[in-house]
Amino acid sequence: MSTAGKVIKCKAAVLWEVKKPFSIEEVEVAPPKAHEVRIKMVASGVCRTDDHVATGSFVTPLPVIVGHEAAGIVESIGEGVTAVKPGDKVIPLVNPQCGKCSVCKHPEGNLCSKNDLSMPRGTMQDGTTRFTCKGKAINHFISTSTFTQYTVVDEISVAKIDPASPLEKVCLIGCAFSTGYGSAVQVAKVTPGSTCVVFGLGGVGLAVVMGCKAAGAARIIGVDTNKDKYAKAKQVGATECINPKDFKKPIHEVLIEMSHGGVDFSFEVVGRLDTMEAALACVQEAYGISVVVGVPPDSQNVSVNPMLLLTGRTWKGAILGGFKCKDTFPRLVSDFMAKKFSLDPLISHVLPFEKINEAFDLLRSGKSIRTVLRF
Ligand code: PAD
Ligand code: ZN
Ligand code: ZN
């Protein structure tokens, strides 16, 4: 029997309060309104950004259904939807692409003005939510909300992908892979023969390493306080890995010495202020480029001597690797299908969706790269 036009009752992981476990609840998912799409979830990765919400470090309205790195199948569409139809395989987009705002029209930017990221409202574009639990409205998360058997997204927040693609793998194109890879090739524009440093070798950091390698970097130095991350990093292209705890000197000084004057490109993929400062300081003073990828703790500022920039360094940052997601994700899925890159190194665990709290324990204890939850 078709579920189109009807409320769907299903399971979702609700975060009622910060610093509490996710609670698997029965939720009601309203049908999509005009220009909205309801998706049956198939797989969702667990990203540190979801954990930042759970710890209170990334502030978004609660209670909420988080999760944003996913792939699924369109269950039904609202009036006027033309981009997808029921049965299509799709990836929800953290960065919508309306195609009309100044950002969408600009050749470089990707944070569409319709985003729910820079000042999260926790709703659909019309300002309301499609989730209800125990009579309470539950908020959406960065235009996606994927820790649920069904979600509703705006048409501008979904990309149709190859019907043959394995959703339990390409879900990582929804965040970790695209963010890391794009930060190297699209944001930093890593050049052949260059020296790169990647702070943080989690799921996103490893994808940065993959991007640096694909761009032809000669030297890729991984920096992580957890030595267990080095083997994977070397497998995907890191030429050496170092632990800041092994040195008496500040890590940026170590890196300047190792590179005889500063590296060409650095990436902060941890989400800490001290590593952001170190990543900026370790690039070559006249032409080095440093990219902020990690999400900083809410309402905190770095203190930086402007001389670091006056000499010629460039400091940048981007969400989702600077990619215009609706245009780029289908192409990245095609590249994956054509075996231009592998997602297997990023997937360390696969668990049923109900074991979501176990997946977060694995992330917090540094034991996982990406856990993919299957629905
Ligand atoms: P992760 O927790 O899997 O990886 C972080 C890594 O950093 C781990 O391997 C840690 O051991 C390591 N680490 C911790 N402290 C230090 C330190 N002081 N020095 C060096 N290494 C350290 O997270 P992730 O890969 O899922 O995400 C990394 C960050 O990127 C995180 O802040 C997340 O919120 C952010 C992110 N940003 C975007 C974006 O669009 N910009 C997308 C996805 C994730
Ligand atoms: Zn993410
Ligand atoms: Zn736009």
Coordinates of C-alpha atoms and ligand atoms in Angstrom, one line a residue:
M1 CA 0.0 0.0 0.0
S2 CA 1.4 3.4 -0.9
T3 CA 2.4 5.7 1.9
A4 CA 2.4 8.8 -0.3
G5 CA 0.3 11.6 1.2
K6 CA 0.1 9.9 4.6
V7 CA 1.9 10.4 7.9
I8 CA 4.5 7.7 8.4
K9 CA 5.2 6.3 11.8
C10 CA 8.8 5.1 12.1
K11 CA 11.8 4.9 14.3
A12 CA 14.2 7.8 14.7
A13 CA 17.1 8.7 17.1
V14 CA 16.0 11.8 19.0
L15 CA 18.4 14.0 20.9
W16 CA 16.2 15.5 23.6
E17 CA 19.0 17.3 25.5
V18 CA 22.8 17.8 25.1
K19 CA 25.2 15.4 26.9
K20 CA 22.5 12.7 26.9
P21 CA 22.4 9.5 24.8
F22 CA 20.3 9.3 21.6
S23 CA 16.9 7.9 22.3
I24 CA 15.3 5.6 19.7
E25 CA 11.6 6.8 19.5
E26 CA 8.6 6.3 17.4
V27 CA 8.2 9.5 15.4
E28 CA 5.5 10.7 13.0
V29 CA 6.9 12.0 9.7
A30 CA 4.5 14.3 7.9
P31 CA 4.1 14.0 4.1
P32 CA 6.2 16.4 2.0
K33 CA 4.6 19.8 1.3
A34 CA 5.2 21.6 -2.1
H35 CA 8.8 21.5 -3.2
E36 CA 9.7 18.9 -0.5
V37 CA 10.8 15.3 -0.8
R38 CA 10.3 12.4 1.7
I39 CA 13.2 9.9 1.7
K40 CA 13.4 6.4 3.0
M41 CA 16.8 6.2 4.7
V42 CA 19.2 3.4 3.7
A43 CA 22.5 4.3 5.3
S44 CA 24.0 7.1 7.3
G45 CA 27.5 7.7 8.4
V46 CA 28.3 9.1 11.9
C47 CA 30.3 12.4 11.6
R48 CA 32.0 14.3 14.4
T49 CA 29.7 17.3 13.6
D50 CA 26.8 15.2 14.8
D51 CA 28.7 14.6 18.0
H52 CA 29.4 18.4 18.3
V53 CA 25.6 18.8 18.6
A54 CA 25.4 16.0 21.2
T55 CA 28.1 17.7 23.3
G56 CA 26.7 21.2 22.9
S57 CA 29.7 22.4 21.0
F58 CA 27.6 23.1 17.8
V59 CA 24.3 24.8 18.8
T60 CA 21.1 24.0 16.9
P61 CA 17.5 24.0 18.3
L62 CA 16.6 20.9 20.4
P63 CA 15.0 18.4 20.5
V64 CA 16.5 17.4 17.2
I65 CA 17.1 14.5 14.8
V66 CA 20.7 14.9 13.8
G67 CA 22.7 12.9 11.1
H68 CA 23.6 14.5 7.8
E69 CA 25.9 12.1 5.9
A70 CA 23.4 9.7 4.2
A71 CA 21.9 8.1 1.2
G72 CA 18.3 6.8 0.6
I73 CA 15.5 6.3 -1.8
V74 CA 12.7 8.8 -2.5
E75 CA 9.4 7.6 -1.0
S76 CA 7.2 10.4 -2.2
I77 CA 7.4 14.0 -3.5
G78 CA 5.4 17.2 -2.8
E79 CA 3.6 19.3 -5.4
G80 CA 5.9 20.9 -8.0
V81 CA 8.9 18.7 -7.4
T82 CA 10.7 18.0 -10.6
A83 CA 14.3 17.2 -9.6
V84 CA 13.5 13.7 -8.3
K85 CA 10.7 11.1 -8.3
P86 CA 9.7 8.2 -6.1
G87 CA 12.2 5.3 -6.3
D88 CA 15.2 7.6 -7.1
K89 CA 18.4 7.1 -5.2
V90 CA 19.4 10.3 -3.5
I91 CA 21.9 12.0 -1.1
P92 CA 20.5 14.8 1.1
L93 CA 22.5 18.0 1.0
V94 CA 23.8 19.9 4.0
N95 CA 24.4 22.8 1.7
P96 CA 21.3 23.4 -0.4
Q97 CA 21.7 24.8 -3.9
C98 CA 18.7 27.0 -4.8
G99 CA 20.4 28.1 -8.0
K100 CA 19.0 31.6 -7.6
C101 CA 21.0 33.4 -4.7
S102 CA 24.2 35.3 -5.2
V103 CA 26.2 32.4 -3.8
C104 CA 24.7 29.8 -6.1
K105 CA 25.4 32.1 -9.1
H106 CA 28.9 32.9 -7.9
P107 CA 31.5 30.6 -9.5
E108 CA 33.3 29.9 -6.1
G109 CA 31.0 29.9 -3.1
N110 CA 28.8 27.0 -2.0
L111 CA 27.0 28.1 1.2
C112 CA 23.6 28.8 -0.5
S113 CA 21.7 31.6 1.2
K114 CA 19.0 29.1 2.0
N115 CA 21.4 27.1 4.3
D116 CA 20.4 26.2 7.8
L117 CA 24.0 26.1 9.0
S118 CA 25.4 29.5 9.8
M119 CA 22.3 30.4 12.0
P120 CA 20.4 27.1 12.4
R121 CA 16.6 27.4 12.7
G122 CA 16.1 23.6 12.7
T123 CA 13.2 23.7 10.2
M124 CA 12.3 23.3 6.6
Q125 CA 12.4 26.3 4.3
D126 CA 8.8 27.2 5.3
G127 CA 9.9 27.6 9.0
T128 CA 8.0 24.4 10.3
T129 CA 9.1 20.9 11.0
R130 CA 7.9 17.5 9.6
F131 CA 8.8 15.4 12.7
T132 CA 6.6 14.9 15.8
C133 CA 7.3 12.7 18.8
K134 CA 5.0 12.3 21.8
G135 CA 3.0 15.3 20.6
K136 CA 6.1 17.5 20.4
A137 CA 7.6 19.1 17.2
I138 CA 11.1 17.7 16.7
N139 CA 13.7 20.0 14.9
H140 CA 15.5 19.2 11.7
F141 CA 19.3 19.4 11.4
I142 CA 21.3 21.3 8.7
S143 CA 18.6 20.7 6.0
T144 CA 19.1 16.9 6.3
S145 CA 18.2 14.9 9.6
T146 CA 19.2 11.4 8.7
F147 CA 19.2 9.3 11.9
T148 CA 15.6 8.3 11.1
Q149 CA 14.0 5.7 8.9
Y150 CA 12.2 8.5 7.0
T151 CA 13.1 12.2 6.6
V152 CA 11.8 15.1 4.7
V153 CA 14.0 17.6 2.9
D154 CA 13.5 20.6 0.6
E155 CA 13.9 19.9 -3.1
I156 CA 16.9 22.3 -3.1
S157 CA 18.5 20.0 -0.5
V158 CA 18.7 16.7 -2.4
A159 CA 20.8 15.3 -5.2
K160 CA 19.8 12.4 -7.5
I161 CA 22.5 9.9 -7.9
D162 CA 23.3 6.8 -10.1
P163 CA 20.6 4.1 -9.5
A164 CA 23.3 1.4 -9.5
S165 CA 25.3 3.0 -6.6
P166 CA 25.8 1.2 -3.3
L167 CA 24.1 3.5 -0.8
E168 CA 25.9 2.0 2.2
K169 CA 29.1 3.4 0.7
V170 CA 28.2 6.5 -1.3
C171 CA 26.5 7.9 1.9
L172 CA 30.0 9.1 2.7
I173 CA 29.9 11.4 -0.3
G174 CA 27.2 13.3 1.7
C175 CA 29.9 14.6 4.0
A176 CA 33.3 13.1 5.0
F177 CA 34.6 12.3 1.5
S178 CA 33.4 15.4 -0.2
T179 CA 34.4 17.7 2.6
G180 CA 37.9 16.3 2.8
Y181 CA 38.6 15.7 -0.8
G182 CA 37.1 19.1 -1.8
S183 CA 39.1 20.9 0.9
A184 CA 42.3 19.7 -0.9
V185 CA 41.3 20.0 -4.6
Q186 CA 38.7 22.7 -4.6
V187 CA 39.4 25.0 -1.6
A188 CA 43.2 24.8 -1.2
K189 CA 43.8 23.8 -4.9
V190 CA 46.8 21.7 -3.9
T191 CA 49.5 21.7 -6.5
P192 CA 51.7 18.8 -7.9
G193 CA 54.9 18.4 -6.0
S194 CA 53.8 20.4 -2.9
T195 CA 54.1 19.6 0.8
C196 CA 50.8 19.3 2.7
V197 CA 50.0 18.9 6.4
V198 CA 46.8 17.4 7.7
F199 CA 45.9 18.0 11.4
G200 CA 43.4 15.3 12.4
L201 CA 43.2 11.9 10.7
G202 CA 39.6 11.0 11.2
G203 CA 37.1 10.3 8.4
V204 CA 37.3 13.8 7.1
G205 CA 41.1 14.2 7.5
L206 CA 41.7 10.9 5.7
A207 CA 39.7 12.3 2.8
V208 CA 41.9 15.4 2.8
V209 CA 44.9 13.1 2.5
M210 CA 43.2 11.4 -0.4
G211 CA 42.6 14.7 -2.1
C212 CA 46.2 15.9 -1.6
K213 CA 47.4 12.7 -3.1
A214 CA 45.1 12.9 -6.1
A215 CA 46.3 16.5 -6.7
G216 CA 49.9 15.2 -6.8
A217 CA 51.3 16.4 -3.5
A218 CA 54.8 15.0 -3.0
R219 CA 54.8 15.0 0.8
I220 CA 51.7 14.6 3.0
I221 CA 52.4 14.9 6.7
G222 CA 49.6 13.6 9.0
V223 CA 49.4 15.1 12.5
D224 CA 47.3 13.3 15.1
T225 CA 47.5 12.7 18.9
N226 CA 46.2 9.2 18.4
K227 CA 48.9 6.9 16.9
D228 CA 46.3 4.3 16.0
K229 CA 45.2 6.6 13.1
Y230 CA 48.6 6.4 11.3
A231 CA 48.3 3.1 9.5
K232 CA 45.1 4.1 7.7
A233 CA 46.5 7.5 6.9
K234 CA 49.6 6.0 5.3
Q235 CA 47.4 3.5 3.4
V236 CA 45.5 6.4 1.7
G237 CA 48.6 8.5 1.0
A238 CA 50.3 10.1 4.0
T239 CA 54.0 10.0 3.6
E240 CA 54.7 10.4 7.3
C241 CA 52.7 10.9 10.5
I242 CA 53.7 12.7 13.7
N243 CA 52.3 13.1 17.2
P244 CA 52.5 16.6 18.8
K245 CA 53.0 14.9 22.1
D246 CA 56.3 13.5 21.0
F247 CA 57.9 17.0 20.8
K248 CA 58.9 19.6 23.3
K249 CA 58.6 22.4 20.7
P250 CA 55.3 23.7 19.5
I251 CA 54.1 21.6 16.6
H252 CA 54.1 24.4 14.0
E253 CA 57.9 24.9 14.7
V254 CA 58.5 21.2 14.2
L255 CA 56.6 21.4 10.8
I256 CA 58.5 24.5 9.7
E257 CA 61.8 22.7 10.4
M258 CA 60.6 19.5 8.7
S259 CA 59.6 21.4 5.5
H260 CA 62.7 23.8 5.6
G261 CA 60.7 27.0 6.0
G262 CA 57.0 26.1 6.0
V263 CA 54.6 23.9 4.2
D264 CA 52.7 24.8 1.1
F265 CA 49.2 23.7 2.3
S266 CA 47.8 22.9 5.8
F267 CA 44.4 21.6 6.8
E268 CA 42.8 21.8 10.3
V269 CA 40.5 18.8 10.5
V270 CA 40.1 18.5 14.3
G271 CA 37.9 21.4 15.4
R272 CA 40.2 23.0 18.0
L273 CA 41.4 26.6 18.3
D274 CA 45.0 25.6 19.1
T275 CA 45.3 23.4 16.0
M276 CA 43.8 26.1 13.9
E277 CA 46.5 28.5 15.0
A278 CA 49.2 25.9 14.6
A279 CA 47.9 25.0 11.1
L280 CA 48.1 28.7 10.1
A281 CA 51.5 29.3 11.6
C282 CA 53.1 26.2 9.9
V283 CA 52.5 27.3 6.3
Q284 CA 55.2 29.1 4.3
E285 CA 55.0 32.8 5.3
A286 CA 54.8 34.3 1.8
Y287 CA 52.6 31.9 -0.1
G288 CA 51.3 29.1 2.2
I289 CA 47.6 28.4 2.3
S290 CA 45.8 27.1 5.4
V291 CA 42.3 25.7 5.3
V292 CA 39.9 25.4 8.3
V293 CA 37.8 22.3 8.0
G294 CA 37.1 21.4 11.6
V295 CA 34.0 23.0 13.2
P296 CA 35.2 25.2 16.1
P297 CA 33.5 25.2 19.5
D298 CA 30.5 27.5 19.7
S299 CA 31.2 31.2 20.4
Q300 CA 35.0 30.9 20.7
N301 CA 37.6 33.1 19.0
V302 CA 41.2 32.5 18.0
S303 CA 43.8 35.2 18.7
V304 CA 46.1 35.6 15.8
N305 CA 48.9 38.0 15.1
P306 CA 48.0 39.7 11.8
M307 CA 51.7 39.6 10.8
L308 CA 51.0 36.0 10.0
L309 CA 48.7 37.2 7.1
L310 CA 50.6 40.4 6.2
T311 CA 53.5 38.4 5.0
G312 CA 51.4 36.6 2.5
R313 CA 49.7 33.5 4.0
T314 CA 46.2 32.8 3.0
W315 CA 43.7 31.5 5.6
K316 CA 40.5 30.0 4.3
G317 CA 37.7 27.7 5.3
A318 CA 34.7 25.9 3.7
I319 CA 31.7 23.7 4.4
L320 CA 31.5 20.5 2.4
G321 CA 34.8 21.1 0.6
G322 CA 33.6 24.1 -1.2
F323 CA 31.6 22.0 -3.6
K324 CA 28.2 23.1 -4.9
C325 CA 26.6 19.9 -3.7
K326 CA 23.7 19.4 -6.1
D327 CA 26.0 19.8 -9.1
T328 CA 28.9 17.9 -7.6
F329 CA 27.6 14.9 -5.7
P330 CA 26.1 13.1 -8.7
R331 CA 29.5 13.5 -10.4
L332 CA 31.4 12.3 -7.4
V333 CA 29.1 9.2 -7.2
S334 CA 29.9 8.6 -11.0
D335 CA 33.6 8.9 -10.3
F336 CA 33.2 6.4 -7.4
M337 CA 31.4 4.0 -9.7
A338 CA 34.2 4.4 -12.3
K339 CA 36.6 3.4 -9.5
K340 CA 38.4 6.7 -9.5
F341 CA 38.6 6.5 -5.7
S342 CA 37.6 4.1 -3.0
L343 CA 35.5 4.8 0.1
D344 CA 36.4 1.5 1.9
P345 CA 39.3 3.0 3.8
L346 CA 36.9 5.5 5.5
I347 CA 34.5 2.8 6.7
S348 CA 35.7 1.1 9.8
H349 CA 32.4 -0.2 11.2
V350 CA 28.9 -1.0 10.0
L351 CA 26.1 -1.2 12.6
P352 CA 22.3 -1.4 12.6
F353 CA 20.7 2.0 13.1
E354 CA 19.4 1.0 16.5
K355 CA 23.0 0.7 17.8
I356 CA 23.6 4.5 17.2
N357 CA 24.9 5.1 20.8
E358 CA 27.5 2.3 20.3
A359 CA 28.6 4.1 17.1
F360 CA 29.1 7.4 19.0
D361 CA 31.0 5.5 21.7
L362 CA 33.4 4.2 19.0
L363 CA 33.9 7.7 17.7
R364 CA 34.5 9.3 21.1
S365 CA 37.0 6.6 22.1
G366 CA 39.0 7.1 18.9
K367 CA 38.3 3.5 17.7
S368 CA 36.3 4.2 14.6
I369 CA 36.9 6.2 11.4
R370 CA 33.4 6.1 10.0
T371 CA 30.6 3.9 11.3
V372 CA 27.9 3.5 8.7
L373 CA 24.5 2.9 10.3
R374 CA 22.2 0.7 8.2
F375 CA 18.4 1.0 8.3
Ligands
PAD1 P1 37.2 12.6 14.0 O1 36.9 12.8 15.4 O2 36.9 11.3 13.3 O3 38.7 13.0 13.7 C1 39.4 14.0 14.4 C2 40.8 13.5 14.6 O4 41.5 14.6 15.3 C3 40.9 12.3 15.5 O5 41.7 11.3 14.8 C4 41.7 12.8 16.7 O6 42.5 11.8 17.3 C5 42.4 13.9 16.2 N1 42.8 14.9 17.2 C6 42.2 15.3 18.4 N2 42.9 16.2 19.0 C7 44.0 16.5 18.3 C8 45.1 17.4 18.4 N3 45.1 18.2 19.4 N4 46.0 17.4 17.4 C9 45.9 16.6 16.4 N5 44.9 15.7 16.2 C10 43.9 15.7 17.1 O7 36.3 13.7 13.3 P2 35.9 13.9 11.7 O8 37.0 13.5 10.8 O9 34.5 13.4 11.5 O10 35.7 15.5 11.7 C11 36.8 16.4 11.9 C12 36.4 17.8 12.1 O11 35.8 18.3 10.9 C13 35.3 18.0 13.2 O12 35.5 19.2 13.9 C14 34.0 18.1 12.3 O13 33.0 18.7 13.0 C15 34.5 18.8 11.2 C16 33.7 18.7 9.9 N6 33.6 19.8 9.1 C17 33.0 19.7 7.9 C18 32.9 20.9 7.0 O14 32.1 20.9 6.1 N7 33.8 21.8 7.2 C19 32.3 18.5 7.5 C20 32.5 17.4 8.4 C21 33.2 17.5 9.6
ZN2 ZN 29.7 15.8 8.6
ZN3 ZN 21.3 29.5 -3.4

